[in-house]
């Protein structure tokens, strides 16, 4: 998807460039919103696309609810118009729309060979008046439903020529935002700077934000005909500050519109007549979701590939929006996902280092193939994010407050939230904790290295991760990984992670830690984050899919060893008793450098070995891991061990 941006005013002089939200690293000032009067750029001015950035000045200390209201108002004031040629059609679209109000911003993007313009008016009333003046195509049988997605019909060639003559030449940016990411990371002066560049170059663009909010507003308008007070609230990485290019859109429906807050006192003695709800709340939710799915599939413009997943723990509807290019999930019932996103949003506002650190950890997990977009036994980005929060709470001095601290400081009425008998009350003003960051001046590089050391040495056998108290409590079940859900406290968000995948997480942390601690051995191109295992994937990083299924690297000579399984087991047990067993995850990086320098597992003792007691035999059967007995990898010996590898390789 190509993105570009046009500054407009009463006399439109547009220019197009990639939209990227920037923030001043040294002053720690993040910019989000556009100025009231957009700057007019002269046609003769030559500027680099990355130097003229659309900024949107929301207060850095803004609360989550204020941000949501601002973005929704922005979306309600916007429309999307499909055109044939944006160079020739932009002037006509602007002229037509200007009859109903001033167009404050104009974006251009391309999706699946569709050329689309996103126009933002300076008021919601202008967008309403424009939609009221639109009509449907009478030549084709269509569902006559109104939506903010329009198309511009063909116009006379004379009119087109006269309109385009008033416009300067519009330049399009065809390159993806991270085409030169590897070069930028290589030229950085420190790992801290690499982490800032990585976060800045991969974050969700401004037009990506706008398209998702327009989708939310469209769904809200379609469903509000049945429920006038209904609200559609987005949650997940899109709104918590950790959204990447290509991220999906998760939405929760609140029928009463209270969003977990206590309803206002009703002054009128008149109330609505209404049907009684079913006694079974889950069945009632499933019926609502099924009706919503029918509306999306049959009447909502742009919604395709509608799937009903009603038997999940939280029933959802999945669909794809063909005009915004976004995969969407719509759920109903509990708003804990929204409040969890609000909590992470507040943590991002409390300390500026939170977002770059989470971004680096998530990319490390993707490069090492620890995470996957398909649900399964691998660790999720949400679990990794909670572990980062837990780690920052345990720094000395602490960088982020615990949830229990925020609950104690919560203001009555203002911060009180409750959904489905789950108390989601905590302090919602980030300004109360922003002075805390001045007490801890650790760099991003130090925090990233210490986080890897935390993963390597944490006792996952006996302890759990909880951001409620910031302490490692005893586990509440027998799952290999226990990360407590901070809002629904009886749930373990890491319950899907099996023993094999947890072992891989620890081993990859150990390998990355070793590589970062031996930077002097790396070449000028492969240093810092680029030296991490499989970081060469950054060269072909695709914003739509940052994860791929992992096929373990297999050494062919390992398949033809003559040792028996019993000999291998005896050798491992002997090494374990001596305490000199080393574990590693094979990677293209370590394989490529095995002849030039010793690997992490040949020279670095396993300081976190106590965490892995009892895991050795499972690790041996894990085809993604290798167990070393010498400078050479211990080969896989028998037909019994070879069959699962060949089967996985065929897959």
XYZ file of C-alpha atoms in Angstrom:
651
model
C 0.000 0.000 0.000
C 1.461 3.375 -1.021
C 0.892 6.392 1.205
C 1.197 10.062 0.432
C -0.025 13.298 1.974
C -1.364 16.593 0.659
C -1.424 19.853 2.611
C -4.451 21.913 1.571
C -5.921 25.322 2.276
C -8.477 27.573 0.589
C -6.061 27.826 -2.359
C -4.869 24.252 -2.598
C -1.215 23.705 -3.361
C -0.580 20.018 -2.662
C 2.489 17.937 -2.380
C 2.643 14.215 -1.671
C 4.998 12.317 0.563
C 5.042 9.344 2.898
C 3.360 10.079 6.178
C 5.434 9.147 9.203
C 4.826 10.218 12.769
C 8.089 11.490 14.218
C 9.147 12.495 17.680
C 12.059 14.504 18.949
C 14.239 11.942 20.696
C 16.355 14.391 22.617
C 13.475 16.497 23.951
C 11.197 13.473 24.315
C 8.378 15.322 22.568
C 6.009 13.157 20.519
C 3.869 14.822 17.901
C 0.586 13.377 16.802
C -1.769 15.932 15.325
C -1.965 18.481 12.606
C -1.869 22.205 13.159
C -5.093 24.162 12.871
C -3.862 25.915 9.726
C -1.855 23.586 7.450
C 1.326 24.919 5.932
C 1.197 25.776 2.221
C 4.248 24.425 0.422
C 5.311 26.268 -2.727
C 5.752 24.192 -5.863
C 9.328 25.362 -6.285
C 10.372 24.301 -2.801
C 12.552 21.176 -2.827
C 12.258 19.149 0.307
C 13.012 15.588 1.262
C 9.914 13.549 2.079
C 11.209 12.654 5.511
C 11.765 16.289 6.502
C 8.210 17.526 5.962
C 6.124 15.402 8.238
C 2.452 15.715 9.045
C 2.309 16.157 12.810
C -0.755 15.959 14.966
C -0.405 17.903 18.191
C -2.140 15.897 20.826
C -0.819 16.599 24.275
C 1.830 14.084 25.280
C 0.082 13.673 28.616
C -3.295 13.154 27.020
C -5.562 10.509 28.525
C -6.754 7.511 26.568
C -10.402 8.628 26.425
C -9.386 12.020 25.034
C -7.276 10.367 22.346
C -10.175 8.089 21.329
C -12.592 11.017 21.123
C -10.110 13.075 19.085
C -9.513 10.267 16.598
C -13.218 9.469 16.269
C -14.027 13.105 15.585
C -11.267 13.113 12.984
C -12.758 9.995 11.340
C -16.329 11.353 11.399
C -15.033 14.418 9.527
C -13.408 12.321 6.777
C -14.410 10.531 3.570
C -12.529 8.240 1.177
C -12.956 8.767 -2.588
C -11.820 6.303 -5.236
C -10.514 8.029 -8.366
C -9.034 6.981 -11.668
C -6.037 9.287 -11.761
C -5.214 11.196 -8.547
C -3.153 13.763 -10.470
C -6.140 14.782 -12.577
C -8.921 14.138 -10.086
C -7.582 15.786 -6.927
C -8.612 19.283 -8.028
C -12.133 18.213 -8.988
C -12.625 16.258 -5.764
C -11.407 19.232 -3.763
C -13.733 21.597 -5.654
C -16.773 19.356 -5.096
C -16.005 18.802 -1.419
C -15.228 22.470 -0.788
C -18.846 23.326 -1.545
C -19.749 21.737 1.790
C -16.849 22.986 3.897
C -13.133 23.583 4.102
C -10.925 20.544 3.333
C -8.169 20.674 5.924
C -6.163 17.587 4.887
C -5.972 15.395 1.801
C -4.199 12.031 1.674
C -3.548 9.703 -1.236
C -2.970 5.962 -1.013
C -3.057 2.963 -3.338
C -4.548 -0.403 -2.429
C -4.875 -3.324 -4.853
C -4.675 -1.082 -7.923
C -7.263 1.284 -6.463
C -6.303 4.948 -6.307
C -7.996 6.539 -3.281
C -8.067 9.988 -1.717
C -8.806 10.498 1.982
C -10.214 13.962 2.669
C -10.647 15.474 6.114
C -12.995 18.416 6.660
C -12.556 20.918 9.447
C -15.951 19.940 10.914
C -18.181 16.871 11.148
C -21.147 18.786 9.732
C -19.301 19.335 6.449
C -18.780 15.587 6.013
C -22.457 14.925 6.858
C -23.587 17.479 4.262
C -21.304 15.941 1.636
C -22.667 12.426 2.241
C -26.219 13.771 2.097
C -25.531 15.149 -1.401
C -24.168 11.841 -2.729
C -26.205 9.301 -4.696
C -25.979 5.656 -5.790
C -25.233 4.296 -9.237
C -28.614 3.853 -10.916
C -27.124 1.757 -13.720
C -26.181 -1.144 -11.427
C -28.243 -2.979 -8.832
C -26.581 -2.239 -5.491
C -27.435 -2.203 -1.798
C -28.293 1.494 -1.274
C -26.438 1.883 2.024
C -24.604 5.093 2.897
C -20.931 4.960 3.884
C -17.901 7.277 3.954
C -16.425 5.355 0.979
C -17.223 7.047 -2.345
C -16.025 6.991 -5.929
C -15.688 9.758 -8.499
C -17.537 9.129 -11.728
C -15.977 10.011 -15.063
C -15.905 13.684 -15.950
C -15.655 15.483 -19.317
C -12.137 15.748 -20.691
C -12.419 19.548 -20.973
C -13.245 19.857 -17.283
C -10.392 17.516 -16.400
C -7.880 19.547 -18.357
C -8.973 22.834 -16.818
C -8.811 21.419 -13.303
C -5.398 19.777 -13.622
C -3.951 23.001 -15.057
C -4.513 24.736 -11.718
C -2.473 22.160 -9.858
C 1.286 21.747 -9.600
C 2.738 18.367 -10.451
C 2.018 15.839 -7.700
C 4.867 13.479 -6.857
C 4.127 9.962 -5.636
C 6.269 7.950 -3.264
C 6.336 4.302 -4.349
C 8.899 3.045 -1.849
C 7.941 1.363 1.387
C 8.850 3.198 4.555
C 11.433 0.587 5.587
C 13.190 -0.018 2.266
C 16.394 1.478 3.671
C 15.938 0.179 7.197
C 19.073 -1.964 7.103
C 21.173 0.974 5.955
C 19.748 3.223 8.655
C 20.442 0.636 11.342
C 23.998 0.070 10.076
C 24.767 3.801 10.128
C 23.446 4.326 13.657
C 25.977 5.299 16.314
C 24.710 3.016 19.086
C 22.253 0.226 19.786
C 20.036 2.787 21.518
C 19.886 4.784 18.305
C 19.167 1.586 16.360
C 16.198 0.876 18.623
C 14.834 4.395 18.104
C 15.238 4.093 14.319
C 13.578 0.670 14.296
C 10.596 1.974 16.228
C 10.315 5.088 14.102
C 10.559 3.311 10.743
C 8.144 0.468 11.495
C 5.426 2.229 13.498
C 1.950 2.564 12.050
C 1.749 5.555 9.724
C -0.684 8.421 10.157
C -2.848 7.331 7.252
C -2.827 3.801 8.673
C -4.288 5.236 11.882
C -6.895 7.226 10.002
C -8.075 4.307 7.856
C -8.605 2.138 10.931
C -10.536 4.842 12.745
C -12.723 5.415 9.670
C -13.477 1.676 9.671
C -14.506 1.876 13.352
C -16.778 4.842 12.686
C -18.347 3.121 9.666
C -19.203 -0.016 11.701
C -20.517 2.159 14.533
C -22.824 4.048 12.175
C -24.171 0.831 10.630
C -25.007 -0.754 13.986
C -26.278 2.390 15.702
C -29.504 2.128 13.714
C -30.428 -0.769 16.023
C -28.760 0.585 19.145
C -28.560 4.415 19.178
C -26.138 4.513 22.136
C -23.810 1.850 20.694
C -20.071 2.512 20.564
C -17.380 0.605 18.692
C -14.085 0.799 20.603
C -10.783 -0.343 19.071
C -8.213 -2.138 21.203
C -4.913 -3.953 20.793
C -1.598 -2.735 19.449
C -3.347 -0.296 17.102
C -4.366 1.989 19.994
C -1.898 1.133 22.764
C 1.023 2.765 20.926
C 2.746 -0.410 19.683
C 0.995 -0.682 16.306
C 3.088 -1.646 13.308
C 2.407 -1.210 9.601
C -0.044 -3.894 8.537
C -1.420 -4.597 12.028
C -5.005 -5.798 12.251
C -7.926 -3.984 13.849
C -9.619 -5.388 16.964
C -12.945 -3.804 17.935
C -15.294 -4.282 20.888
C -18.969 -3.284 20.878
C -20.569 -1.524 23.842
C -24.363 -1.565 23.368
C -25.229 0.923 26.106
C -22.349 3.281 25.302
C -21.293 3.578 28.951
C -17.923 1.924 28.204
C -17.625 0.496 31.707
C -18.461 3.760 33.481
C -21.380 4.235 35.815
C -24.472 5.432 33.906
C -25.566 8.994 34.459
C -28.616 9.655 36.565
C -31.771 9.659 34.404
C -33.862 12.773 34.933
C -36.777 11.885 32.656
C -39.509 9.623 34.079
C -39.973 8.045 30.634
C -38.064 4.902 29.709
C -38.001 2.749 26.566
C -40.107 -0.345 26.161
C -37.693 -3.179 25.319
C -37.462 -6.931 24.894
C -36.163 -8.992 27.777
C -32.657 -10.392 27.374
C -31.916 -14.118 27.471
C -30.886 -15.474 30.845
C -27.780 -17.007 29.287
C -25.386 -14.057 28.656
C -23.113 -16.085 26.383
C -25.996 -17.216 24.191
C -27.254 -13.632 24.028
C -23.807 -12.436 22.950
C -23.600 -15.121 20.264
C -26.970 -14.051 18.841
C -25.909 -10.407 18.756
C -22.641 -11.292 17.037
C -24.501 -13.379 14.463
C -26.813 -10.444 13.652
C -23.828 -8.098 13.401
C -22.126 -10.536 11.019
C -25.214 -10.565 8.781
C -25.236 -6.748 8.679
C -21.536 -6.631 7.806
C -21.833 -9.284 5.124
C -25.032 -8.084 3.466
C -25.182 -4.330 3.877
C -21.831 -2.790 4.930
C -19.731 -1.336 2.107
C -16.238 -2.806 1.792
C -16.673 -5.647 4.317
C -15.788 -8.993 2.727
C -14.671 -12.485 3.795
C -16.948 -12.405 6.838
C -16.356 -15.327 9.227
C -18.382 -16.101 12.346
C -16.412 -17.636 15.218
C -19.163 -18.042 17.787
C -17.752 -20.905 19.865
C -14.581 -19.102 20.936
C -14.166 -17.997 24.559
C -15.022 -14.525 23.277
C -17.288 -14.835 20.188
C -16.009 -12.706 17.312
C -16.650 -11.832 13.678
C -13.635 -11.674 11.372
C -13.765 -9.734 8.140
C -11.584 -7.906 5.642
C -12.134 -4.318 4.499
C -11.352 -3.993 0.816
C -11.007 -0.185 0.800
C -8.707 0.169 3.806
C -6.853 -3.153 3.417
C -7.316 -4.017 7.102
C -8.125 -7.386 8.694
C -10.735 -6.776 11.396
C -12.111 -8.640 14.429
C -15.381 -7.524 16.027
C -16.313 -8.810 19.502
C -18.892 -7.976 22.118
C -19.487 -8.495 25.822
C -16.307 -7.807 27.754
C -14.335 -4.561 27.440
C -11.260 -5.857 29.274
C -9.297 -5.744 26.000
C -10.041 -2.020 25.700
C -8.962 -1.320 29.283
C -5.831 -3.451 28.861
C -4.921 -1.362 25.810
C -5.537 1.766 27.872
C -3.139 0.515 30.556
C -0.366 -0.076 28.003
C -1.136 3.299 26.427
C -0.598 4.948 29.827
C 2.695 3.104 30.316
C 3.848 4.478 26.959
C 2.941 8.004 28.074
C 4.690 7.589 31.422
C 8.122 6.802 29.962
C 9.269 7.332 26.382
C 11.602 4.292 26.482
C 8.717 1.834 26.779
C 7.695 1.839 23.120
C 11.195 1.498 21.546
C 12.031 -1.297 23.983
C 8.806 -3.184 23.208
C 9.453 -2.731 19.478
C 12.982 -4.130 19.753
C 11.802 -7.101 21.830
C 8.994 -7.885 19.398
C 11.314 -7.732 16.405
C 13.815 -9.930 18.209
C 11.003 -12.424 18.789
C 10.017 -12.254 15.113
C 13.587 -12.606 13.840
C 14.184 -15.577 16.117
C 10.800 -17.034 15.080
C 9.640 -17.144 18.661
C 6.319 -15.518 17.758
C 3.824 -16.386 15.059
C 0.803 -14.664 13.555
C -1.135 -17.948 13.677
C -2.341 -18.948 17.178
C -0.380 -21.898 18.480
C 2.176 -22.947 21.092
C 4.520 -20.006 20.497
C 4.746 -16.984 22.745
C 2.632 -13.988 21.689
C 3.563 -10.330 21.331
C 1.124 -9.474 24.111
C 2.881 -11.873 26.488
C 6.272 -10.405 25.560
C 4.900 -6.895 26.173
C 3.696 -7.819 29.672
C 7.130 -9.290 30.389
C 8.714 -5.992 29.331
C 6.391 -4.099 31.698
C 7.275 -6.519 34.505
C 10.971 -6.050 33.795
C 10.710 -2.229 33.865
C 8.794 -2.374 37.144
C 11.688 -4.304 38.727
C 14.439 -1.884 37.739
C 16.096 0.119 40.484
C 14.739 2.754 40.602
C 11.540 1.492 38.993
C 10.707 2.952 35.580
C 7.026 1.982 35.445
C 4.540 1.783 38.333
C 2.821 -1.458 39.271
C -0.889 -1.841 38.693
C -1.509 -1.966 42.437
C 0.079 1.507 42.769
C -2.199 2.848 40.039
C -5.244 1.278 41.704
C -4.439 2.950 45.038
C -4.172 6.373 43.367
C -7.375 5.976 41.310
C -9.811 8.874 41.622
C -13.409 8.042 42.573
C -15.904 8.297 39.706
C -13.276 9.623 37.280
C -11.215 6.422 37.042
C -13.857 3.856 37.991
C -14.503 1.245 35.291
C -16.192 -2.142 35.454
C -17.154 -4.643 32.774
C -18.744 -8.070 33.230
C -17.999 -8.076 36.964
C -14.303 -7.320 36.275
C -12.996 -4.269 38.133
C -10.815 -2.251 35.751
C -10.280 0.764 38.012
C -6.813 2.353 37.986
C -5.324 5.833 37.708
C -5.853 7.167 34.205
C -3.680 10.287 34.398
C -0.111 9.550 33.197
C 1.156 12.912 34.484
C 1.196 11.521 38.034
C 4.115 9.204 37.211
C 6.091 11.051 34.551
C 8.594 12.465 37.047
C 9.587 8.892 37.855
C 11.527 8.542 34.604
C 14.010 11.190 35.714
C 15.167 8.954 38.560
C 16.264 6.172 36.201
C 18.497 7.239 33.328
C 19.356 3.821 31.874
C 19.814 3.833 28.124
C 17.747 1.768 25.722
C 20.772 -0.405 24.989
C 21.260 -1.225 28.660
C 17.569 -1.987 29.105
C 17.472 -4.312 26.084
C 20.547 -6.248 27.211
C 19.251 -6.485 30.762
C 15.885 -7.711 29.506
C 17.601 -10.562 27.667
C 19.520 -11.366 30.842
C 16.229 -11.312 32.771
C 14.701 -13.849 30.343
C 17.778 -16.041 30.554
C 17.918 -16.184 34.348
C 14.254 -16.034 35.401
C 12.963 -19.118 37.214
C 10.053 -20.066 34.980
C 9.770 -23.440 36.747
C 8.561 -22.015 40.025
C 7.732 -18.335 39.492
C 5.124 -16.330 37.602
C 5.184 -12.897 35.970
C 2.697 -10.395 37.400
C 2.597 -6.665 36.670
C 0.028 -6.214 39.451
C 2.649 -6.314 42.203
C 5.838 -6.353 40.133
C 7.086 -9.397 42.054
C 7.724 -12.973 40.980
C 4.989 -14.929 42.721
C 4.640 -18.706 42.878
C 2.908 -20.203 39.849
C -0.780 -20.941 40.108
C -0.768 -23.887 37.698
C 1.596 -26.378 36.102
C 1.970 -24.613 32.747
C 5.592 -24.003 31.685
C 4.987 -20.226 31.447
C 2.682 -18.285 33.749
C 2.058 -14.606 32.969
C -0.885 -13.313 34.970
C -3.576 -11.335 33.199
C -3.577 -8.036 35.147
C -7.341 -7.446 34.774
C -8.828 -10.952 34.654
C -6.460 -12.231 37.303
C -7.508 -15.865 37.172
C -6.257 -16.129 33.572
C -2.763 -16.994 32.365
C -1.946 -15.211 29.101
C 1.021 -17.554 28.556
C -0.989 -20.753 28.910
C -0.533 -21.599 25.204
C 3.280 -21.728 25.436
C 4.565 -25.286 25.748
C 7.841 -26.492 27.196
C 9.587 -26.628 23.837
C 8.774 -23.026 22.936
C 9.668 -21.685 26.387
C 13.030 -23.418 26.121
C 13.577 -21.802 22.736
C 12.815 -18.366 24.219
C 15.458 -18.848 26.921
C 18.013 -20.187 24.445
C 17.451 -17.374 21.958
C 17.828 -14.821 24.755
C 21.132 -16.438 25.699
C 22.399 -16.427 22.107
C 21.381 -12.772 21.583
C 22.985 -11.780 24.859
C 26.259 -13.395 23.890
C 26.257 -11.701 20.472
C 25.580 -8.251 21.926
C 28.336 -8.710 24.495
C 30.946 -9.559 21.817
C 30.391 -6.647 19.462
C 34.094 -6.157 18.809
C 34.092 -9.410 16.859
C 31.393 -8.255 14.442
C 31.943 -6.610 11.090
C 30.986 -2.993 10.333
C 27.723 -4.060 8.643
C 26.545 -6.674 11.124
C 26.560 -5.038 14.506
C 24.006 -4.292 17.194
C 20.489 -5.416 16.322
C 21.609 -6.538 12.858
C 23.929 -9.095 14.434
C 21.107 -10.913 16.207
C 20.185 -14.380 14.901
C 18.246 -14.195 11.624
C 18.296 -10.388 11.655
C 19.142 -10.556 7.948
C 15.347 -10.840 7.497
C 15.229 -7.079 8.007
C 16.365 -6.727 4.393
C 13.113 -8.214 3.152
C 10.907 -7.112 6.045
C 7.289 -6.951 4.876
C 4.959 -4.719 6.937
C 2.019 -7.017 6.152
C 3.689 -10.154 7.511
C 6.538 -9.947 9.999
C 6.383 -13.620 10.947
C 6.944 -16.765 8.961
C 6.728 -20.422 9.843
C 10.099 -21.708 10.873
C 11.722 -24.771 9.309
C 14.644 -25.791 11.561
C 18.128 -25.734 10.074
C 19.426 -29.309 9.639
C 23.046 -30.287 9.235
C 23.132 -33.144 6.708
C 26.107 -34.839 8.370
C 24.048 -35.133 11.536
C 21.744 -37.584 9.774
C 24.467 -40.175 9.174
C 26.002 -40.708 12.595
C 26.531 -44.244 13.842
C 26.037 -43.554 17.553
C 22.964 -45.059 19.183
C 20.265 -43.244 21.131
C 21.385 -44.888 24.376
C 24.911 -43.584 23.888
C 23.553 -40.076 23.330
C 21.386 -40.216 26.457
C 24.273 -41.509 28.576
C 26.534 -38.762 27.279
C 23.975 -36.002 28.020
C 23.365 -37.283 31.541
C 27.082 -37.369 32.195
C 27.465 -33.804 30.969
C 24.505 -32.623 33.033
C 25.999 -34.132 36.185
C 29.207 -32.179 35.511
C 27.303 -28.950 34.770
C 28.890 -28.291 31.380
C 25.928 -28.777 29.056
C 25.281 -25.861 26.752
C 22.092 -25.258 24.800
C 21.668 -23.205 21.679
C 19.193 -22.491 18.948
C 20.686 -22.970 15.517
C 20.363 -19.965 13.277
C 21.640 -18.780 9.904
C 23.830 -16.281 11.771
C 25.585 -18.817 13.990
C 25.883 -21.252 11.105
C 27.532 -18.659 8.908
C 30.056 -17.652 11.607
C 30.794 -21.070 13.081
C 34.094 -21.295 11.171
C 35.361 -17.816 12.015
C 34.574 -17.512 15.707
C 33.383 -19.752 18.513
C 29.633 -19.913 19.062
C 27.839 -18.714 22.167
C 27.423 -22.230 23.420
C 31.074 -23.183 23.029
C 32.478 -20.459 25.265
C 29.642 -19.156 27.410
C 28.431 -21.267 30.368
C 24.691 -21.686 30.843
C 24.061 -19.356 33.771
C 20.338 -20.047 33.550
C 20.764 -23.820 33.604
C 18.919 -24.138 36.904
C 15.815 -22.918 35.079
C 16.026 -25.828 32.671
C 16.474 -28.737 35.058
C 14.453 -31.668 33.847
C 14.146 -30.249 30.336
C 17.109 -31.942 28.686
C 15.319 -34.898 27.206
C 12.545 -32.725 25.834
C 15.162 -30.384 24.367
C 16.895 -33.272 22.620
C 13.646 -34.207 20.869
C 13.030 -30.587 19.892
C 14.143 -30.409 16.304
C 14.632 -26.677 16.543
C 17.310 -27.056 19.242
C 20.710 -28.686 19.310
C 22.513 -30.079 22.357
C 26.276 -29.647 22.318
C 28.796 -32.105 23.746
C 31.873 -30.571 22.078
C 32.788 -27.753 19.670
C 30.755 -29.702 17.124
C 27.023 -30.164 17.448
C 25.870 -33.480 18.852
C 24.457 -35.212 15.738
C 21.075 -36.812 15.428
C 21.873 -40.488 15.273
C 19.111 -42.898 14.464
C 16.222 -43.513 12.159
C 13.942 -42.849 15.140
C 15.240 -39.307 15.496
C 15.510 -38.731 11.769
C 11.842 -39.396 10.924
C 10.319 -36.434 12.793
C 12.911 -34.104 11.248
C 12.244 -35.309 7.720
C 8.500 -35.034 8.342
C 8.842 -31.464 9.579
C 11.151 -30.622 6.687
C 8.566 -31.876 4.180
C 5.931 -29.651 5.811
